Amino acid sequence: MQTDSHLLTKQMFQPALPARPTDAHKGTSGSVAIIGGDQGMLGAVLLAARAALFSGAGRIYAAMLCKTALTIDFLHPEIMMRTPESIAKLPQLNALVIGPGLGQSDVALDLLTFWLKKEQLLVLDADALNLIAKYPHLADLVRARQTDTIVTPHVGEAARLMSLSVAAIQKNRVDAAIGLAQSLRVICVLKGAGTVIAEKNKQYWINSTGNPGLAVGGTGDVLTGIIASLIAQGLSPVDAAKLAVYVHGAAADVLVGQGVGPIGLTASELLIEVRTLLNQLNQLI
């Protein structure tokens, strides 16, 4: 039975993040990497990486599968561009996102397989989820992992992962999110109106923020970057997912309140509002 205790509200996130010490350095706020960006889909990685930057991670790495991708983000040169292969050589990585613009090539399959076998905290989205749905052995690797895994499917991806129809998922989104969390032994963030965050122990939460302006390409990439960033800054994976979903939706609400959307709202416009909201929440004790 759904109750108010399952609803994500502002009061749950005060303060939002651990206080930063006066002698903090970039390592204090953790490291995030994003892998994806096959030909024609580079923007997905950039959006996720920029979201990680604007939501407070100390170091952000972005790795593109596309061989002709630029080696710098000219808009945000703080993001460090790497090859996908070099991410495994990083000395410390608090969270790794795989999936934005990843594609479903053999290279993508090999990369995902490699990381699913590693004891690295993963946030899996987009084509990473489509590959898992396509290849049963990948789902087995996910289930066998001893390190936390977060999956962030939209309803279509969830339907493929569970071999159900979209209508069946939408009929009872809470049960679907819990079922997927239990099936894959993950934290599930089932995106959509009233995003559901579910754990395999059947705990769940429903988001209270957001609007139809979020129904545009790139907003899911932004969400994955925020989740990874909050984990890097010290939140538990489930708390990071809850806060990320809340501020992601709240940022869209602020923008619509300012007349920016819902028609024409873009994923990039969420970033500054997410930063503002996180800082506001951290000042409330």
PDB file of C-alpha atoms in Angstrom:
ATOM      1  CA  MET A   1       0.000   0.000   0.000  1.00  0.00           C
ATOM      2  CA  GLN A   2       1.311   3.433  -0.940  1.00  0.00           C
ATOM      3  CA  THR A   3       1.466   6.004   1.867  1.00  0.00           C
ATOM      4  CA  ASP A   4       2.893   9.489   2.303  1.00  0.00           C
ATOM      5  CA  SER A   5       6.018   7.879   3.764  1.00  0.00           C
ATOM      6  CA  HIS A   6       6.815   6.602   0.263  1.00  0.00           C
ATOM      7  CA  LEU A   7       6.717  10.094  -1.269  1.00  0.00           C
ATOM      8  CA  LEU A   8       9.959  11.993  -1.891  1.00  0.00           C
ATOM      9  CA  THR A   9       9.591  15.503  -0.472  1.00  0.00           C
ATOM     10  CA  LYS A  10      11.872  18.430   0.281  1.00  0.00           C
ATOM     11  CA  GLN A  11      11.855  17.678   4.006  1.00  0.00           C
ATOM     12  CA  MET A  12      13.681  14.388   3.383  1.00  0.00           C
ATOM     13  CA  PHE A  13      16.758  16.180   2.073  1.00  0.00           C
ATOM     14  CA  GLN A  14      17.794  18.742   4.684  1.00  0.00           C
ATOM     15  CA  PRO A  15      20.741  18.930   4.538  1.00  0.00           C
ATOM     16  CA  ALA A  16      21.186  17.193   1.221  1.00  0.00           C
ATOM     17  CA  LEU A  17      24.879  16.307   1.320  1.00  0.00           C
ATOM     18  CA  PRO A  18      27.676  15.890   3.863  1.00  0.00           C
ATOM     19  CA  ALA A  19      29.184  19.252   4.824  1.00  0.00           C
ATOM     20  CA  ARG A  20      32.397  20.067   2.985  1.00  0.00           C
ATOM     21  CA  PRO A  21      35.342  20.691   5.322  1.00  0.00           C
ATOM     22  CA  THR A  22      37.161  24.010   5.070  1.00  0.00           C
ATOM     23  CA  ASP A  23      40.266  22.204   3.813  1.00  0.00           C
ATOM     24  CA  ALA A  24      38.377  20.265   1.132  1.00  0.00           C
ATOM     25  CA  HIS A  25      40.103  19.532  -2.174  1.00  0.00           C
ATOM     26  CA  LYS A  26      38.884  17.998  -5.423  1.00  0.00           C
ATOM     27  CA  GLY A  27      39.508  14.514  -4.118  1.00  0.00           C
ATOM     28  CA  THR A  28      37.156  15.183  -1.216  1.00  0.00           C
ATOM     29  CA  SER A  29      34.188  15.326  -3.575  1.00  0.00           C
ATOM     30  CA  GLY A  30      35.013  12.118  -5.378  1.00  0.00           C
ATOM     31  CA  SER A  31      35.547  10.957  -8.936  1.00  0.00           C
ATOM     32  CA  VAL A  32      33.009  10.011 -11.599  1.00  0.00           C
ATOM     33  CA  ALA A  33      33.462   8.552 -15.077  1.00  0.00           C
ATOM     34  CA  ILE A  34      30.976   8.279 -17.932  1.00  0.00           C
ATOM     35  CA  ILE A  35      31.377   5.753 -20.770  1.00  0.00           C
ATOM     36  CA  GLY A  36      29.260   5.921 -23.931  1.00  0.00           C
ATOM     37  CA  GLY A  37      29.071   8.260 -26.885  1.00  0.00           C
ATOM     38  CA  ASP A  38      29.153   6.130 -30.007  1.00  0.00           C
ATOM     39  CA  GLN A  39      28.942   7.798 -33.429  1.00  0.00           C
ATOM     40  CA  GLY A  40      26.157  10.369 -33.496  1.00  0.00           C
ATOM     41  CA  MET A  41      25.463  10.165 -29.751  1.00  0.00           C
ATOM     42  CA  LEU A  42      28.323  12.126 -28.202  1.00  0.00           C
ATOM     43  CA  GLY A  43      25.993  14.608 -26.555  1.00  0.00           C
ATOM     44  CA  ALA A  44      24.648  11.979 -24.171  1.00  0.00           C
ATOM     45  CA  VAL A  45      28.029  11.556 -22.484  1.00  0.00           C
ATOM     46  CA  LEU A  46      28.606  15.307 -22.353  1.00  0.00           C
ATOM     47  CA  LEU A  47      25.232  15.876 -20.708  1.00  0.00           C
ATOM     48  CA  ALA A  48      25.896  13.218 -18.073  1.00  0.00           C
ATOM     49  CA  ALA A  49      29.406  14.518 -17.415  1.00  0.00           C
ATOM     50  CA  ARG A  50      28.262  18.126 -17.165  1.00  0.00           C
ATOM     51  CA  ALA A  51      25.500  17.077 -14.793  1.00  0.00           C
ATOM     52  CA  ALA A  52      28.081  15.381 -12.574  1.00  0.00           C
ATOM     53  CA  LEU A  53      30.122  18.595 -12.642  1.00  0.00           C
ATOM     54  CA  PHE A  54      27.213  20.892 -11.784  1.00  0.00           C
ATOM     55  CA  SER A  55      26.033  18.622  -8.991  1.00  0.00           C
ATOM     56  CA  GLY A  56      29.365  18.701  -7.222  1.00  0.00           C
ATOM     57  CA  ALA A  57      31.723  15.844  -8.087  1.00  0.00           C
ATOM     58  CA  GLY A  58      35.391  16.749  -7.755  1.00  0.00           C
ATOM     59  CA  ARG A  59      36.731  14.958 -10.828  1.00  0.00           C
ATOM     60  CA  ILE A  60      34.766  13.992 -13.923  1.00  0.00           C
ATOM     61  CA  TYR A  61      36.050  11.796 -16.742  1.00  0.00           C
ATOM     62  CA  ALA A  62      34.223  11.258 -20.033  1.00  0.00           C
ATOM     63  CA  ALA A  63      35.044   8.444 -22.444  1.00  0.00           C
ATOM     64  CA  MET A  64      33.620   8.212 -25.961  1.00  0.00           C
ATOM     65  CA  LEU A  65      33.413   5.133 -28.145  1.00  0.00           C
ATOM     66  CA  CYS A  66      33.399   7.349 -31.237  1.00  0.00           C
ATOM     67  CA  LYS A  67      36.976   7.476 -32.541  1.00  0.00           C
ATOM     68  CA  THR A  68      36.540  10.957 -34.034  1.00  0.00           C
ATOM     69  CA  ALA A  69      35.166  12.562 -30.865  1.00  0.00           C
ATOM     70  CA  LEU A  70      36.789  15.772 -29.698  1.00  0.00           C
ATOM     71  CA  THR A  71      39.280  15.367 -26.875  1.00  0.00           C
ATOM     72  CA  ILE A  72      38.002  18.394 -24.976  1.00  0.00           C
ATOM     73  CA  ASP A  73      34.634  19.739 -23.942  1.00  0.00           C
ATOM     74  CA  PHE A  74      35.105  23.351 -25.017  1.00  0.00           C
ATOM     75  CA  LEU A  75      32.085  24.506 -23.025  1.00  0.00           C
ATOM     76  CA  HIS A  76      33.263  22.791 -19.839  1.00  0.00           C
ATOM     77  CA  PRO A  77      36.996  22.007 -20.054  1.00  0.00           C
ATOM     78  CA  GLU A  78      36.900  20.883 -16.420  1.00  0.00           C
ATOM     79  CA  ILE A  79      35.718  17.526 -17.770  1.00  0.00           C
ATOM     80  CA  MET A  80      38.665  15.248 -18.541  1.00  0.00           C
ATOM     81  CA  MET A  81      38.320  13.294 -21.770  1.00  0.00           C
ATOM     82  CA  ARG A  82      39.680   9.757 -21.845  1.00  0.00           C
ATOM     83  CA  THR A  83      39.490   6.666 -24.028  1.00  0.00           C
ATOM     84  CA  PRO A  84      37.112   3.959 -22.793  1.00  0.00           C
ATOM     85  CA  GLU A  85      40.045   1.599 -22.270  1.00  0.00           C
ATOM     86  CA  SER A  86      41.907   4.071 -20.050  1.00  0.00           C
ATOM     87  CA  ILE A  87      39.074   4.398 -17.531  1.00  0.00           C
ATOM     88  CA  ALA A  88      40.079   1.062 -15.999  1.00  0.00           C
ATOM     89  CA  LYS A  89      43.512   2.534 -15.210  1.00  0.00           C
ATOM     90  CA  LEU A  90      42.194   5.390 -13.085  1.00  0.00           C
ATOM     91  CA  PRO A  91      43.504   5.016  -9.520  1.00  0.00           C
ATOM     92  CA  GLN A  92      40.237   5.819  -7.779  1.00  0.00           C
ATOM     93  CA  LEU A  93      36.709   5.964  -9.131  1.00  0.00           C
ATOM     94  CA  ASN A  94      33.695   6.348  -6.867  1.00  0.00           C
ATOM     95  CA  ALA A  95      31.031   5.807  -9.515  1.00  0.00           C
ATOM     96  CA  LEU A  96      31.004   4.766 -13.157  1.00  0.00           C
ATOM     97  CA  VAL A  97      28.128   5.477 -15.535  1.00  0.00           C
ATOM     98  CA  ILE A  98      27.812   3.202 -18.571  1.00  0.00           C
ATOM     99  CA  GLY A  99      25.184   3.653 -21.239  1.00  0.00           C
ATOM    100  CA  PRO A 100      24.544   7.214 -22.441  1.00  0.00           C
ATOM    101  CA  GLY A 101      24.885   7.023 -26.220  1.00  0.00           C
ATOM    102  CA  LEU A 102      26.708   3.698 -25.857  1.00  0.00           C
ATOM    103  CA  GLY A 103      25.172   1.936 -28.834  1.00  0.00           C
ATOM    104  CA  GLN A 104      24.980  -1.837 -29.115  1.00  0.00           C
ATOM    105  CA  SER A 105      28.132  -2.623 -31.074  1.00  0.00           C
ATOM    106  CA  ASP A 106      30.534  -5.448 -30.280  1.00  0.00           C
ATOM    107  CA  VAL A 107      32.830  -2.870 -28.684  1.00  0.00           C
ATOM    108  CA  ALA A 108      30.004  -1.701 -26.432  1.00  0.00           C
ATOM    109  CA  LEU A 109      29.181  -5.294 -25.528  1.00  0.00           C
ATOM    110  CA  ASP A 110      32.808  -6.041 -24.628  1.00  0.00           C
ATOM    111  CA  LEU A 111      33.112  -2.891 -22.510  1.00  0.00           C
ATOM    112  CA  LEU A 112      29.950  -3.618 -20.585  1.00  0.00           C
ATOM    113  CA  THR A 113      30.961  -7.239 -20.029  1.00  0.00           C
ATOM    114  CA  PHE A 114      34.354  -6.113 -18.721  1.00  0.00           C
ATOM    115  CA  TRP A 115      32.883  -3.699 -16.185  1.00  0.00           C
ATOM    116  CA  LEU A 116      30.127  -6.009 -14.999  1.00  0.00           C
ATOM    117  CA  LYS A 117      32.875  -8.375 -13.863  1.00  0.00           C
ATOM    118  CA  LYS A 118      34.639  -5.633 -11.900  1.00  0.00           C
ATOM    119  CA  GLU A 119      33.916  -4.671  -8.290  1.00  0.00           C
ATOM    120  CA  GLN A 120      33.087  -1.110  -9.301  1.00  0.00           C
ATOM    121  CA  LEU A 121      29.918   0.751  -8.362  1.00  0.00           C
ATOM    122  CA  LEU A 122      27.945   1.144 -11.591  1.00  0.00           C
ATOM    123  CA  VAL A 123      25.081   3.306 -12.806  1.00  0.00           C
ATOM    124  CA  LEU A 124      23.616   1.644 -15.912  1.00  0.00           C
ATOM    125  CA  ASP A 125      21.373   3.446 -18.374  1.00  0.00           C
ATOM    126  CA  ALA A 126      20.157   3.470 -21.963  1.00  0.00           C
ATOM    127  CA  ASP A 127      21.981   1.029 -24.258  1.00  0.00           C
ATOM    128  CA  ALA A 128      23.698  -0.676 -21.328  1.00  0.00           C
ATOM    129  CA  LEU A 129      20.200  -1.762 -20.299  1.00  0.00           C
ATOM    130  CA  ASN A 130      19.252  -2.702 -23.849  1.00  0.00           C
ATOM    131  CA  LEU A 131      22.327  -4.928 -24.078  1.00  0.00           C
ATOM    132  CA  ILE A 132      21.471  -6.589 -20.772  1.00  0.00           C
ATOM    133  CA  ALA A 133      17.958  -7.254 -22.059  1.00  0.00           C
ATOM    134  CA  LYS A 134      19.374  -8.658 -25.293  1.00  0.00           C
ATOM    135  CA  TYR A 135      22.036 -10.966 -23.829  1.00  0.00           C
ATOM    136  CA  PRO A 136      20.972 -13.194 -20.900  1.00  0.00           C
ATOM    137  CA  HIS A 137      24.567 -13.767 -19.798  1.00  0.00           C
ATOM    138  CA  LEU A 138      24.874 -10.047 -19.048  1.00  0.00           C
ATOM    139  CA  ALA A 139      21.841 -10.210 -16.774  1.00  0.00           C
ATOM    140  CA  ASP A 140      23.526 -13.110 -14.981  1.00  0.00           C
ATOM    141  CA  LEU A 141      26.635 -10.980 -14.499  1.00  0.00           C
ATOM    142  CA  VAL A 142      24.538  -8.182 -13.023  1.00  0.00           C
ATOM    143  CA  ARG A 143      22.882 -10.577 -10.557  1.00  0.00           C
ATOM    144  CA  ALA A 144      26.248 -11.989  -9.498  1.00  0.00           C
ATOM    145  CA  ARG A 145      27.785  -8.607  -8.687  1.00  0.00           C
ATOM    146  CA  GLN A 146      28.802  -7.965  -5.085  1.00  0.00           C
ATOM    147  CA  THR A 147      29.060  -4.200  -5.583  1.00  0.00           C
ATOM    148  CA  ASP A 148      26.080  -1.860  -5.801  1.00  0.00           C
ATOM    149  CA  THR A 149      24.470  -1.410  -9.198  1.00  0.00           C
ATOM    150  CA  ILE A 150      21.858   1.203 -10.083  1.00  0.00           C
ATOM    151  CA  VAL A 151      19.740   0.846 -13.210  1.00  0.00           C
ATOM    152  CA  THR A 152      17.752   3.790 -14.571  1.00  0.00           C
ATOM    153  CA  PRO A 153      15.310   2.473 -17.192  1.00  0.00           C
ATOM    154  CA  HIS A 154      12.479   4.335 -18.814  1.00  0.00           C
ATOM    155  CA  VAL A 155       9.339   2.285 -19.272  1.00  0.00           C
ATOM    156  CA  GLY A 156      10.413   0.867 -22.644  1.00  0.00           C
ATOM    157  CA  GLU A 157      13.770  -0.306 -21.309  1.00  0.00           C
ATOM    158  CA  ALA A 158      12.086  -1.783 -18.238  1.00  0.00           C
ATOM    159  CA  ALA A 159       9.653  -3.665 -20.467  1.00  0.00           C
ATOM    160  CA  ARG A 160      12.537  -5.176 -22.434  1.00  0.00           C
ATOM    161  CA  LEU A 161      14.436  -6.116 -19.271  1.00  0.00           C
ATOM    162  CA  MET A 162      11.386  -7.857 -17.809  1.00  0.00           C
ATOM    163  CA  SER A 163       9.994  -9.295 -21.072  1.00  0.00           C
ATOM    164  CA  LEU A 164       6.718  -7.490 -20.453  1.00  0.00           C
ATOM    165  CA  SER A 165       4.645  -5.008 -22.402  1.00  0.00           C
ATOM    166  CA  VAL A 166       4.891  -1.290 -21.768  1.00  0.00           C
ATOM    167  CA  ALA A 167       1.239  -1.382 -20.721  1.00  0.00           C
ATOM    168  CA  ALA A 168       2.007  -4.011 -18.088  1.00  0.00           C
ATOM    169  CA  ILE A 169       4.802  -1.874 -16.640  1.00  0.00           C
ATOM    170  CA  GLN A 170       2.639   1.233 -16.582  1.00  0.00           C
ATOM    171  CA  LYS A 171      -0.288  -0.577 -14.968  1.00  0.00           C
ATOM    172  CA  ASN A 172       1.647  -0.941 -11.714  1.00  0.00           C
ATOM    173  CA  ARG A 173       4.912   0.957 -11.789  1.00  0.00           C
ATOM    174  CA  VAL A 174       5.768   0.264  -8.157  1.00  0.00           C
ATOM    175  CA  ASP A 175       5.468  -3.499  -8.572  1.00  0.00           C
ATOM    176  CA  ALA A 176       7.456  -3.300 -11.806  1.00  0.00           C
ATOM    177  CA  ALA A 177      10.293  -1.350 -10.175  1.00  0.00           C
ATOM    178  CA  ILE A 178      10.425  -3.716  -7.210  1.00  0.00           C
ATOM    179  CA  GLY A 179      10.284  -6.717  -9.519  1.00  0.00           C
ATOM    180  CA  LEU A 180      13.179  -5.455 -11.598  1.00  0.00           C
ATOM    181  CA  ALA A 181      15.210  -4.610  -8.489  1.00  0.00           C
ATOM    182  CA  GLN A 182      14.677  -8.139  -7.200  1.00  0.00           C
ATOM    183  CA  SER A 183      15.242  -9.840 -10.540  1.00  0.00           C
ATOM    184  CA  LEU A 184      18.600  -8.168 -11.182  1.00  0.00           C
ATOM    185  CA  ARG A 185      19.547  -7.555  -7.515  1.00  0.00           C
ATOM    186  CA  VAL A 186      19.954  -3.827  -8.119  1.00  0.00           C
ATOM    187  CA  ILE A 187      18.565  -0.447  -7.151  1.00  0.00           C
ATOM    188  CA  CYS A 188      15.984   0.411  -9.796  1.00  0.00           C
ATOM    189  CA  VAL A 189      15.079   3.950 -10.824  1.00  0.00           C
ATOM    190  CA  LEU A 190      12.014   3.534 -13.036  1.00  0.00           C
ATOM    191  CA  LYS A 191      11.740   6.886 -14.788  1.00  0.00           C
ATOM    192  CA  GLY A 192       8.524   8.583 -15.801  1.00  0.00           C
ATOM    193  CA  ALA A 193       5.719  10.572 -14.226  1.00  0.00           C
ATOM    194  CA  GLY A 194       6.156   9.711 -10.549  1.00  0.00           C
ATOM    195  CA  THR A 195       9.593   8.111 -10.907  1.00  0.00           C
ATOM    196  CA  VAL A 196       9.897   5.068  -8.633  1.00  0.00           C
ATOM    197  CA  ILE A 197      13.084   4.174  -6.759  1.00  0.00           C
ATOM    198  CA  ALA A 198      13.037   0.575  -5.536  1.00  0.00           C
ATOM    199  CA  GLU A 199      15.365  -1.786  -3.717  1.00  0.00           C
ATOM    200  CA  LYS A 200      15.422  -5.559  -3.827  1.00  0.00           C
ATOM    201  CA  ASN A 201      14.159  -5.662  -0.212  1.00  0.00           C
ATOM    202  CA  LYS A 202      10.883  -4.140  -1.528  1.00  0.00           C
ATOM    203  CA  GLN A 203      11.480  -0.671  -0.110  1.00  0.00           C
ATOM    204  CA  TYR A 204      10.397   1.996  -2.569  1.00  0.00           C
ATOM    205  CA  TRP A 205       9.866   5.720  -2.983  1.00  0.00           C
ATOM    206  CA  ILE A 206       7.842   7.771  -5.465  1.00  0.00           C
ATOM    207  CA  ASN A 207       9.004  11.166  -6.641  1.00  0.00           C
ATOM    208  CA  SER A 208       6.814  14.213  -6.125  1.00  0.00           C
ATOM    209  CA  THR A 209       8.597  16.575  -8.527  1.00  0.00           C
ATOM    210  CA  GLY A 210       8.832  16.936 -12.295  1.00  0.00           C
ATOM    211  CA  ASN A 211       6.604  17.794 -15.225  1.00  0.00           C
ATOM    212  CA  PRO A 212       6.146  16.990 -18.943  1.00  0.00           C
ATOM    213  CA  GLY A 213       9.025  19.320 -19.830  1.00  0.00           C
ATOM    214  CA  LEU A 214      11.332  16.443 -18.899  1.00  0.00           C
ATOM    215  CA  ALA A 215       9.957  14.385 -21.798  1.00  0.00           C
ATOM    216  CA  VAL A 216      12.804  15.385 -24.096  1.00  0.00           C
ATOM    217  CA  GLY A 217      16.071  13.779 -25.146  1.00  0.00           C
ATOM    218  CA  GLY A 218      18.993  14.097 -22.759  1.00  0.00           C
ATOM    219  CA  THR A 219      17.179  14.497 -19.458  1.00  0.00           C
ATOM    220  CA  GLY A 220      17.855  10.875 -18.556  1.00  0.00           C
ATOM    221  CA  ASP A 221      21.563  11.401 -19.213  1.00  0.00           C
ATOM    222  CA  VAL A 222      21.494  14.365 -16.847  1.00  0.00           C
ATOM    223  CA  LEU A 223      19.865  12.208 -14.169  1.00  0.00           C
ATOM    224  CA  THR A 224      22.538   9.505 -14.376  1.00  0.00           C
ATOM    225  CA  GLY A 225      25.270  12.107 -14.015  1.00  0.00           C
ATOM    226  CA  ILE A 226      23.622  13.560 -10.918  1.00  0.00           C
ATOM    227  CA  ILE A 227      23.232  10.122  -9.319  1.00  0.00           C
ATOM    228  CA  ALA A 228      26.892   9.272  -9.878  1.00  0.00           C
ATOM    229  CA  SER A 229      28.024  12.667  -8.599  1.00  0.00           C
ATOM    230  CA  LEU A 230      26.058  12.366  -5.364  1.00  0.00           C
ATOM    231  CA  ILE A 231      27.496   8.899  -4.751  1.00  0.00           C
ATOM    232  CA  ALA A 232      30.992  10.292  -5.287  1.00  0.00           C
ATOM    233  CA  GLN A 233      30.280  12.938  -2.646  1.00  0.00           C
ATOM    234  CA  GLY A 234      29.449  10.370  -0.011  1.00  0.00           C
ATOM    235  CA  LEU A 235      25.772   9.486  -0.256  1.00  0.00           C
ATOM    236  CA  SER A 236      24.733   5.853  -0.250  1.00  0.00           C
ATOM    237  CA  PRO A 237      23.591   4.633  -3.668  1.00  0.00           C
ATOM    238  CA  VAL A 238      19.908   4.595  -2.726  1.00  0.00           C
ATOM    239  CA  ASP A 239      20.063   8.017  -1.052  1.00  0.00           C
ATOM    240  CA  ALA A 240      21.883   9.383  -4.091  1.00  0.00           C
ATOM    241  CA  ALA A 241      19.191   8.009  -6.379  1.00  0.00           C
ATOM    242  CA  LYS A 242      16.417   9.520  -4.263  1.00  0.00           C
ATOM    243  CA  LEU A 243      17.998  12.969  -4.041  1.00  0.00           C
ATOM    244  CA  ALA A 244      18.989  12.992  -7.717  1.00  0.00           C
ATOM    245  CA  VAL A 245      15.482  12.133  -8.859  1.00  0.00           C
ATOM    246  CA  TYR A 246      14.007  14.782  -6.568  1.00  0.00           C
ATOM    247  CA  VAL A 247      16.277  17.679  -7.634  1.00  0.00           C
ATOM    248  CA  HIS A 248      16.113  16.634 -11.299  1.00  0.00           C
ATOM    249  CA  GLY A 249      12.338  16.994 -11.232  1.00  0.00           C
ATOM    250  CA  ALA A 250      12.421  20.067  -9.014  1.00  0.00           C
ATOM    251  CA  ALA A 251      14.795  21.804 -11.443  1.00  0.00           C
ATOM    252  CA  ALA A 252      12.269  21.272 -14.222  1.00  0.00           C
ATOM    253  CA  ASP A 253       9.527  22.633 -11.972  1.00  0.00           C
ATOM    254  CA  VAL A 254      11.534  25.794 -11.283  1.00  0.00           C
ATOM    255  CA  LEU A 255      12.164  26.320 -14.988  1.00  0.00           C
ATOM    256  CA  VAL A 256       8.515  25.871 -15.911  1.00  0.00           C
ATOM    257  CA  GLY A 257       7.613  28.302 -13.148  1.00  0.00           C
ATOM    258  CA  GLN A 258       9.889  30.825 -14.855  1.00  0.00           C
ATOM    259  CA  GLY A 259       8.216  30.272 -18.210  1.00  0.00           C
ATOM    260  CA  VAL A 260      10.994  28.029 -19.552  1.00  0.00           C
ATOM    261  CA  GLY A 261       8.910  25.101 -20.719  1.00  0.00           C
ATOM    262  CA  PRO A 262       7.334  22.709 -20.569  1.00  0.00           C
ATOM    263  CA  ILE A 263       7.405  23.297 -24.332  1.00  0.00           C
ATOM    264  CA  GLY A 264      11.006  23.615 -25.450  1.00  0.00           C
ATOM    265  CA  LEU A 265      12.685  22.915 -22.111  1.00  0.00           C
ATOM    266  CA  THR A 266      16.111  21.354 -22.758  1.00  0.00           C
ATOM    267  CA  ALA A 267      18.235  18.973 -20.736  1.00  0.00           C
ATOM    268  CA  SER A 268      21.109  21.456 -20.591  1.00  0.00           C
ATOM    269  CA  GLU A 269      18.900  24.040 -18.910  1.00  0.00           C
ATOM    270  CA  LEU A 270      18.436  21.754 -15.921  1.00  0.00           C
ATOM    271  CA  LEU A 271      22.075  21.952 -14.857  1.00  0.00           C
ATOM    272  CA  ILE A 272      22.218  25.388 -13.241  1.00  0.00           C
ATOM    273  CA  GLU A 273      18.908  24.842 -11.463  1.00  0.00           C
ATOM    274  CA  VAL A 274      20.111  21.494 -10.104  1.00  0.00           C
ATOM    275  CA  ARG A 275      23.205  23.191  -8.696  1.00  0.00           C
ATOM    276  CA  THR A 276      21.109  25.946  -7.125  1.00  0.00           C
ATOM    277  CA  LEU A 277      18.697  23.480  -5.538  1.00  0.00           C
ATOM    278  CA  LEU A 278      21.471  21.325  -4.076  1.00  0.00           C
ATOM    279  CA  ASN A 279      23.079  24.372  -2.489  1.00  0.00           C
ATOM    280  CA  GLN A 280      19.742  25.565  -1.133  1.00  0.00           C
ATOM    281  CA  LEU A 281      18.982  22.170   0.373  1.00  0.00           C
ATOM    282  CA  ASN A 282      22.412  22.021   1.976  1.00  0.00           C
ATOM    283  CA  GLN A 283      21.777  25.310   3.761  1.00  0.00           C
ATOM    284  CA  LEU A 284      18.602  23.980   5.388  1.00  0.00           C
ATOM    285  CA  ILE A 285      19.224  22.141   8.630  1.00  0.00           C
TER     286      ILE A 285
END
